[in-house]
């Protein structure tokens, strides 16, 4: 689907322009020096946009200072405010930065409580009218200040209102987005990017495909931002991102991307760049290998001497057939690496596409200014203690914005609750709240061990 071109500051996006790369700072937006330093590293790595968490008016005021500092250093990269839970903050941010991201799940609807609510048709329509009225105010401010919008739906933060009608489904994810896009289309406000993200690759791919069809059916061609949220870190995070983002890129979908890794933010950009560079080759590989699936096995032959490039290309080329369950086994051939290495890579791709679990599954966020504990060291500690628990799914989330939702299919969750405090989840149920950070990992391990003893 060819999108129309929009402008974010001086940056043209969509409409046949190059696919744009972006990342997000992990420092508090109230720490101007740290944010400027991180933004510089992200930009020098090749990013076209930089996003900042923006919880309140104070953060917006600091964004103005960050923008001024970056402009004085010669950077004209568009800045994006990431707003949750507070429509008034989105209004204010739209007067300062070039783009504002809002989440339909918590823009006017209350934060998701995982409660099943009943709405009559009249009540549901009344909520849509309230959404329409409030959103029109933001559109007017954006129009006045030439500010672009991202309508960014996260699978983990669908509102209870949407859940009441559609459930936790791709159809609900898409409708959450379309409610806002219909208003933009009606009002002729077209400087809009739309995204649907999930930590589950299958949900992410199905939802973006469905959104693309829904937009086309209603005469819309808004640019798409792609990403697998909470992909994790290291090789597994890269593979999961390549499976989801790469599948859609090879289908011609996507105008801007972010690879969400639980690492320093500038590490995301080279990975995103490699995905974009590999589109044409992986599209050809995908077509060739899918014609030769035999005995439920997809065999992929490559000749790459760089391991990360091999992993990304193999994920992009193999994932579509695996996601659609046209094959359930994967064989990767490459003369530069051992059979054991290639089998391990195949297993990681099969796990990313939810076919075969051969290791512990970690759903971890990349961190941002909302993160309430030391994310990277915590991930290392949890992995060191649980990596032998094959098939167990553990969510490691910096805050509650998407935490309980994105990890809803995890067996256990470790979620930042307040500064230096952590809450633990068993599935969707919070079992212990506000544990001091220095005790929380041990408490998580005790919970897992206790449950496993009970299951014996």
PDB file of N, CA and C in Angstrom, residues 404 407-413 425-431:
ATOM      1  N   UNK A 404       1.501  -4.479  32.327  1.00  0.00           N
ATOM      2  CA  UNK A 404       0.593  -5.590  32.584  1.00  0.00           C
ATOM      3  C   UNK A 404      -0.104  -6.097  31.330  1.00  0.00           C
ATOM      4  N   UNK A 407       2.511  -7.984  28.706  1.00  0.00           N
ATOM      5  CA  UNK A 407       2.995  -9.262  29.230  1.00  0.00           C
ATOM      6  C   UNK A 407       1.823 -10.142  29.663  1.00  0.00           C
ATOM      7  N   UNK A 408       0.616  -9.846  29.132  1.00  0.00           N
ATOM      8  CA  UNK A 408      -0.577 -10.548  29.598  1.00  0.00           C
ATOM      9  C   UNK A 408      -0.529 -12.044  29.337  1.00  0.00           C
ATOM     10  N   UNK A 409       0.226 -12.472  28.311  1.00  0.00           N
ATOM     11  CA  UNK A 409       0.317 -13.912  28.068  1.00  0.00           C
ATOM     12  C   UNK A 409       1.575 -14.511  28.696  1.00  0.00           C
ATOM     13  N   UNK A 410       2.290 -13.709  29.497  1.00  0.00           N
ATOM     14  CA  UNK A 410       3.466 -14.233  30.199  1.00  0.00           C
ATOM     15  C   UNK A 410       3.023 -15.011  31.431  1.00  0.00           C
ATOM     16  N   UNK A 411       3.856 -15.922  31.860  1.00  0.00           N
ATOM     17  CA  UNK A 411       3.569 -16.684  33.077  1.00  0.00           C
ATOM     18  C   UNK A 411       3.804 -15.831  34.319  1.00  0.00           C
ATOM     19  N   UNK A 412       4.849 -14.987  34.249  1.00  0.00           N
ATOM     20  CA  UNK A 412       5.191 -14.124  35.376  1.00  0.00           C
ATOM     21  C   UNK A 412       5.589 -12.744  34.863  1.00  0.00           C
ATOM     22  N   UNK A 413       5.360 -11.738  35.704  1.00  0.00           N
ATOM     23  CA  UNK A 413       5.717 -10.384  35.318  1.00  0.00           C
ATOM     24  C   UNK A 413       6.425  -9.644  36.431  1.00  0.00           C
ATOM     25  N   UNK A 425       3.706 -10.226  39.109  1.00  0.00           N
ATOM     26  CA  UNK A 425       2.472 -10.760  38.560  1.00  0.00           C
ATOM     27  C   UNK A 425       2.612 -12.247  38.299  1.00  0.00           C
ATOM     28  N   UNK A 426       1.513 -12.955  38.513  1.00  0.00           N
ATOM     29  CA  UNK A 426       1.365 -14.322  38.023  1.00  0.00           C
ATOM     30  C   UNK A 426       0.284 -14.238  36.950  1.00  0.00           C
ATOM     31  N   UNK A 427       0.678 -14.373  35.697  1.00  0.00           N
ATOM     32  CA  UNK A 427      -0.265 -14.104  34.620  1.00  0.00           C
ATOM     33  C   UNK A 427      -0.708 -12.644  34.693  1.00  0.00           C
ATOM     34  N   UNK A 428      -2.019 -12.414  34.677  1.00  0.00           N
ATOM     35  CA  UNK A 428      -2.538 -11.046  34.750  1.00  0.00           C
ATOM     36  C   UNK A 428      -2.770 -10.573  36.187  1.00  0.00           C
ATOM     37  N   UNK A 429      -2.557 -11.466  37.148  1.00  0.00           N
ATOM     38  CA  UNK A 429      -2.858 -11.142  38.544  1.00  0.00           C
ATOM     39  C   UNK A 429      -1.640 -10.590  39.265  1.00  0.00           C
ATOM     40  N   UNK A 430      -1.792  -9.409  39.853  1.00  0.00           N
ATOM     41  CA  UNK A 430      -0.724  -8.841  40.682  1.00  0.00           C
ATOM     42  C   UNK A 430      -0.735  -9.559  42.022  1.00  0.00           C
ATOM     43  N   UNK A 431       0.365 -10.239  42.341  1.00  0.00           N
ATOM     44  CA  UNK A 431       0.405 -11.049  43.556  1.00  0.00           C
ATOM     45  C   UNK A 431       1.188 -10.390  44.685  1.00  0.00           C
TER      46      UNK A 431
END
